[in-house]
Amino acid sequence: MSLPPDLQLDTLAVRAGQERSQFNEHAEALYLTSSFVFESAAQAAARFAGEEEGNVYSRFSNPTVTVFQERLAALEGAEGCVATASGMAAILALVMGLLKAGDHIVASQGLFGATIQLLTNILPRFGIQTTLVPQTDAAAWAAAVRPETKLLFAETPSNPLTEVADIRALAQIAHAHGALLAVDNCFCTPVLQRPLDLGADLVVHSATKYLDGQGRVLGGAVCGRKALTDEVLKFLRTAGPSLAPFNAWVLLKGLETLKIRMMAQSAAALELATWLEAHPGVARVFYPGLPSHPQHALAMAQQKTGGAIVSFEVKGGRAEAWKVVDACKLLSITANLGDTKTTLTHPASTTHGRISPEARAAAGVSEGLLRVAVGLEAVADLQADLDRGLSGR
Ligand SMILES: *Cc1c(COP(=O)(O)O)cnc(C)c1O
């Protein structure tokens, strides 16, 4: 369907990409079909040869997945988008589609744990090496670049400490060396931050988080110039970690409420972070929307809000942190995030539990650290729940 030009993000999130069938359905149709039928032998041959546009098999393309891809591309301001089975499948497909043995990656030490595992334990077996550098030190990123560096990979704000990377500075470093910059935009989503506008070449998503927004399905995506996403698609259609049509349908309905959720959850996060910072049981709060955050100015320049993730250190160590977790009757004890239900994690014993205590300390993940992914409940109810453990009641 052709939409009028120059639509705003709110409108694109609801309307972009939809194509109605002959039944003129209002909501997007869910095409649960693995393959598509041809009119003739000649058409089958033309479709397989790529001489004629059209669906062939849902590992390559599916109309419901296509709507999700076009809608997310519109929101990110991207020319192309390829959907994947999960966020990790998106990162794998990006690397497999665009890099080869002998290439080198520079990435942040603060990346999502499975991303670090992929880059440092799996890809080296296939001849792709990665150097990890501190998230906020642009000079360290520049110093780590080698002649064979093809990709800089960042995630901002980082998990769980919400460190902010300077996307413009990293794009300049990448482009000065003929490399690409990819940004994992999971924490901000295009509502709060559009990495391509800041100079990044590629955006990666774990759609599992805020794009779904209600903790139902796994999914992922890679967005960028079509010349790049076409290479990612070549890997995907052959190797197979494609997004299921049902998941695409759930995700594209999630996109329709993305803006109101992100704005409401960020506002609640700021309120909770401000309250935590004043709480006598709290030693330190990590939230980019607070003036006390080391990269507050940068965060406010490149993001619309501080986001919906708040981390804080309780006074004391593991025992005091676990007391807060165990006193909660409302917040869910789970490592997932991006849900309308607020979640609470003790990173040192869960998401960061498998790394050595020394590496954990170097990453700033202390025993007293807790991470809250703020949902849509009343902030007063969240405060009362956390206060039980923090005040020892
Ligand atoms: C969850 C997550 C991923 C991985 O996504 P999956 O959908 O779980 O595969 C990647 N990056 C970030 C920042 C995440 O939070």
Coordinates of C-alpha atoms in Angstrom, one line a residue, residues 68-341:
F68 CA 7.8 -6.7 10.0
Q69 CA 11.1 -6.0 8.1
E70 CA 9.6 -3.1 6.2
R71 CA 8.1 -1.6 9.3
L72 CA 11.3 -1.9 11.3
A73 CA 13.4 -0.5 8.4
A74 CA 11.0 2.5 8.3
L75 CA 11.5 3.1 12.0
E76 CA 15.3 2.8 11.9
G77 CA 15.5 5.0 8.7
A78 CA 17.1 2.0 7.0
E79 CA 17.0 1.1 3.3
G80 CA 17.0 -2.7 4.1
C81 CA 16.1 -5.0 6.9
V82 CA 16.5 -8.7 7.4
A83 CA 14.6 -10.5 10.2
T84 CA 16.1 -13.4 12.0
A85 CA 15.1 -16.2 14.5
S86 CA 16.6 -14.4 17.5
G87 CA 19.0 -11.5 18.4
M88 CA 21.9 -13.8 18.4
A89 CA 21.0 -15.1 14.9
A90 CA 21.0 -11.5 13.7
I91 CA 24.6 -11.0 15.0
L92 CA 25.7 -14.3 13.6
A93 CA 24.1 -13.6 10.2
L94 CA 25.7 -10.1 10.1
V95 CA 29.1 -11.5 10.7
M96 CA 28.7 -14.5 8.3
G97 CA 27.2 -12.4 5.6
L98 CA 29.8 -9.6 5.7
L99 CA 33.1 -11.0 7.0
K100 CA 35.4 -13.8 6.1
A101 CA 38.3 -15.7 7.6
G102 CA 41.3 -13.4 8.3
D103 CA 39.0 -10.4 9.2
H104 CA 39.2 -8.7 12.5
I105 CA 36.5 -7.1 14.8
V106 CA 36.8 -4.4 17.5
A107 CA 34.1 -4.6 20.0
S108 CA 33.1 -3.4 23.5
Q109 CA 33.9 -5.3 26.6
G110 CA 30.4 -4.4 27.8
L111 CA 28.5 -6.4 25.1
F112 CA 25.7 -8.8 25.9
G113 CA 27.2 -12.0 27.3
A114 CA 26.3 -14.4 24.5
T115 CA 27.7 -11.8 22.0
I116 CA 31.0 -11.9 23.8
Q117 CA 30.9 -15.7 23.7
L118 CA 30.2 -15.7 19.9
L119 CA 33.0 -13.2 19.2
T120 CA 35.7 -14.7 21.4
N121 CA 34.9 -18.4 21.6
I122 CA 33.2 -19.4 18.4
L123 CA 34.3 -17.0 15.6
P124 CA 38.0 -17.5 16.2
R125 CA 37.6 -21.2 15.2
F126 CA 36.6 -19.8 11.8
G127 CA 39.5 -17.4 11.5
I128 CA 37.7 -14.2 12.7
Q129 CA 39.4 -12.5 15.6
T130 CA 38.0 -9.9 18.0
T131 CA 39.7 -7.4 20.2
L132 CA 37.6 -6.2 23.2
V133 CA 38.0 -2.6 24.3
P134 CA 36.5 -0.4 27.0
Q135 CA 33.0 0.9 26.0
T136 CA 33.5 4.6 26.6
D137 CA 37.2 5.0 25.5
A138 CA 37.1 6.0 21.8
A139 CA 41.0 6.2 21.8
A140 CA 41.2 2.6 22.8
W141 CA 38.8 1.6 19.9
A142 CA 41.0 3.6 17.4
A143 CA 44.2 2.0 18.8
A144 CA 42.8 -1.5 18.4
V145 CA 42.0 -1.1 14.7
R146 CA 44.3 -3.2 12.4
P147 CA 44.6 -3.2 8.6
E148 CA 42.4 -6.3 8.6
T149 CA 39.7 -4.8 10.8
K150 CA 36.3 -4.9 9.0
L151 CA 33.8 -4.3 11.7
L152 CA 33.4 -2.2 14.9
F153 CA 30.6 -3.6 17.1
A154 CA 29.0 -1.6 19.9
E155 CA 25.9 -1.9 22.1
T156 CA 24.8 1.3 23.9
P157 CA 23.8 1.7 26.7
S158 CA 25.6 -1.4 27.9
N159 CA 24.1 -4.0 30.2
P160 CA 24.0 -3.9 33.2
L161 CA 26.1 -0.7 33.9
T162 CA 24.4 1.5 31.2
E163 CA 27.7 2.8 29.9
V164 CA 27.2 5.0 26.8
A165 CA 29.3 4.7 23.7
D166 CA 29.8 7.7 21.4
I167 CA 28.2 6.4 18.1
R168 CA 29.4 9.4 16.0
A169 CA 33.0 9.0 17.2
L170 CA 33.0 5.2 16.6
A171 CA 31.5 5.7 13.1
Q172 CA 34.4 8.1 12.3
I173 CA 37.0 5.7 13.5
A174 CA 35.4 2.8 11.5
H175 CA 35.1 4.9 8.3
A176 CA 38.6 6.3 8.5
H177 CA 39.8 2.7 8.3
G178 CA 37.3 1.4 5.7
A179 CA 35.5 -0.6 8.3
L180 CA 31.8 -0.8 9.1
L181 CA 30.1 0.2 12.4
A182 CA 27.3 -2.0 13.7
V183 CA 25.3 -1.0 16.8
D184 CA 23.1 -3.3 18.8
N185 CA 20.1 -1.0 19.5
C186 CA 18.2 -3.4 21.8
F187 CA 18.1 -1.1 24.8
C188 CA 17.0 2.1 23.1
T189 CA 15.0 0.9 20.0
P190 CA 14.5 3.4 17.2
V191 CA 12.1 5.3 19.4
L192 CA 15.0 6.6 21.6
Q193 CA 18.0 6.3 19.3
R194 CA 18.6 5.9 15.6
P195 CA 22.2 4.8 15.1
L196 CA 22.1 5.1 11.3
D197 CA 21.4 8.8 11.6
L198 CA 24.5 9.1 13.8
G199 CA 26.7 7.4 11.2
A200 CA 26.5 3.7 12.0
D201 CA 26.3 1.4 8.9
L202 CA 24.2 -1.4 10.5
V203 CA 21.7 -1.8 13.4
V204 CA 21.2 -5.1 15.1
H205 CA 18.1 -6.0 17.2
S206 CA 17.1 -8.6 19.7
A207 CA 13.4 -8.1 18.9
T208 CA 12.8 -10.5 21.8
K209 CA 13.1 -7.5 24.1
Y210 CA 11.3 -4.1 23.6
L211 CA 10.1 -4.7 20.0
D212 CA 7.9 -7.5 21.3
G213 CA 7.6 -5.7 24.6
Q214 CA 5.5 -8.4 26.3
G215 CA 8.0 -11.3 26.6
R216 CA 6.3 -13.6 24.2
V217 CA 8.6 -14.6 21.3
L218 CA 12.2 -14.6 20.1
G219 CA 13.3 -12.7 17.1
G220 CA 16.0 -10.4 15.7
A221 CA 16.9 -8.2 12.8
V222 CA 19.7 -6.5 10.9
C223 CA 19.0 -3.1 9.3
G224 CA 21.2 -1.0 7.0
R225 CA 22.0 -0.1 3.4
K226 CA 20.4 -2.7 1.0
A227 CA 23.8 -3.6 -0.4
L228 CA 24.8 -4.8 3.1
T229 CA 21.5 -6.4 4.2
D230 CA 21.3 -8.3 0.9
E231 CA 24.6 -10.0 1.8
V232 CA 23.1 -10.9 5.2
L233 CA 20.0 -12.3 3.5
K234 CA 22.2 -14.5 1.3
F235 CA 23.6 -16.2 4.4
L236 CA 20.3 -16.4 6.1
R237 CA 18.3 -18.0 3.2
T238 CA 21.0 -20.6 2.8
A239 CA 21.9 -21.3 6.5
G240 CA 18.4 -21.0 7.9
P241 CA 18.0 -19.0 11.1
S242 CA 15.0 -17.2 9.6
L243 CA 12.2 -15.5 11.6
A244 CA 9.0 -17.6 12.0
P245 CA 5.9 -15.9 10.5
F246 CA 4.0 -16.2 13.7
N247 CA 6.8 -14.5 15.6
A248 CA 7.0 -11.8 12.9
W249 CA 3.2 -11.2 13.4
V250 CA 3.6 -10.9 17.2
L251 CA 6.6 -8.5 16.7
L252 CA 4.9 -6.2 14.2
K253 CA 1.9 -5.8 16.5
G254 CA 4.5 -5.0 19.2
L255 CA 5.9 -2.2 17.1
E256 CA 2.5 -0.5 17.0
T257 CA 2.8 0.3 20.7
L258 CA 6.6 0.6 20.9
K259 CA 6.7 4.4 21.2
I260 CA 4.1 4.7 24.0
R261 CA 5.7 1.8 25.9
M262 CA 9.3 3.2 25.6
M263 CA 8.3 6.7 26.6
A264 CA 6.2 5.4 29.6
Q265 CA 8.8 2.9 30.7
S266 CA 11.6 5.5 30.5
A267 CA 9.6 8.0 32.5
A268 CA 9.0 5.4 35.2
A269 CA 12.7 4.4 35.1
L270 CA 13.8 8.0 35.7
E271 CA 11.4 8.3 38.6
L272 CA 12.6 5.0 40.1
A273 CA 16.3 5.9 39.5
T274 CA 15.8 9.3 41.2
W275 CA 14.1 7.6 44.2
L276 CA 16.9 5.0 44.4
E277 CA 19.6 7.6 44.4
A278 CA 18.1 9.2 47.5
H279 CA 17.6 5.9 49.3
P280 CA 19.8 5.4 52.4
G281 CA 20.2 1.6 51.5
V282 CA 21.6 2.4 48.0
A283 CA 25.3 3.1 47.4
R284 CA 25.2 4.1 43.7
V285 CA 22.7 4.3 40.8
F286 CA 23.6 3.7 37.1
Y287 CA 21.1 5.4 34.8
P288 CA 22.0 7.6 31.8
G289 CA 19.1 9.9 32.5
L290 CA 20.5 11.0 35.9
P291 CA 23.0 14.0 36.0
S292 CA 25.3 11.8 38.1
H293 CA 25.8 9.4 35.2
P294 CA 29.4 9.8 33.8
Q295 CA 28.1 10.0 30.2
H296 CA 24.8 11.9 31.0
A297 CA 25.5 14.7 28.5
L298 CA 26.4 12.3 25.6
A299 CA 23.4 10.1 26.4
M300 CA 21.0 13.0 26.3
A301 CA 22.5 14.2 23.0
Q302 CA 22.2 10.8 21.3
Q303 CA 19.1 9.3 23.0
K304 CA 15.7 10.8 23.6
T305 CA 15.5 9.5 27.2
G306 CA 17.8 7.5 29.6
G307 CA 16.0 4.3 28.6
A308 CA 14.1 1.8 30.8
I309 CA 17.0 0.0 32.5
V310 CA 18.2 1.1 35.9
S311 CA 21.1 -0.6 37.8
F312 CA 22.1 0.1 41.4
E313 CA 24.5 -1.1 44.1
V314 CA 23.0 -1.8 47.5
K315 CA 25.1 -1.0 50.5
G316 CA 26.8 -4.2 51.4
G317 CA 27.5 -7.2 49.1
R318 CA 25.7 -10.3 47.7
A319 CA 23.8 -11.0 51.0
E320 CA 22.2 -7.6 51.0
A321 CA 21.5 -7.7 47.3
W322 CA 19.9 -11.1 47.5
K323 CA 17.8 -9.9 50.5
V324 CA 16.3 -7.2 48.2
V325 CA 15.6 -9.7 45.5
D326 CA 14.0 -12.2 47.9
A327 CA 11.8 -9.5 49.6
C328 CA 10.2 -8.6 46.2
K329 CA 6.6 -9.9 45.8
L330 CA 5.9 -8.0 42.6
L331 CA 9.1 -7.6 40.5
S332 CA 9.8 -10.8 38.6
I333 CA 13.2 -12.5 39.3
T334 CA 14.2 -13.2 35.7
A335 CA 17.1 -12.2 33.4
N336 CA 14.8 -11.1 30.6
L337 CA 14.1 -7.5 29.9
G338 CA 12.0 -5.2 27.7
D339 CA 8.7 -6.6 29.2
T340 CA 5.7 -4.6 30.5
K341 CA 6.3 -6.6 33.7

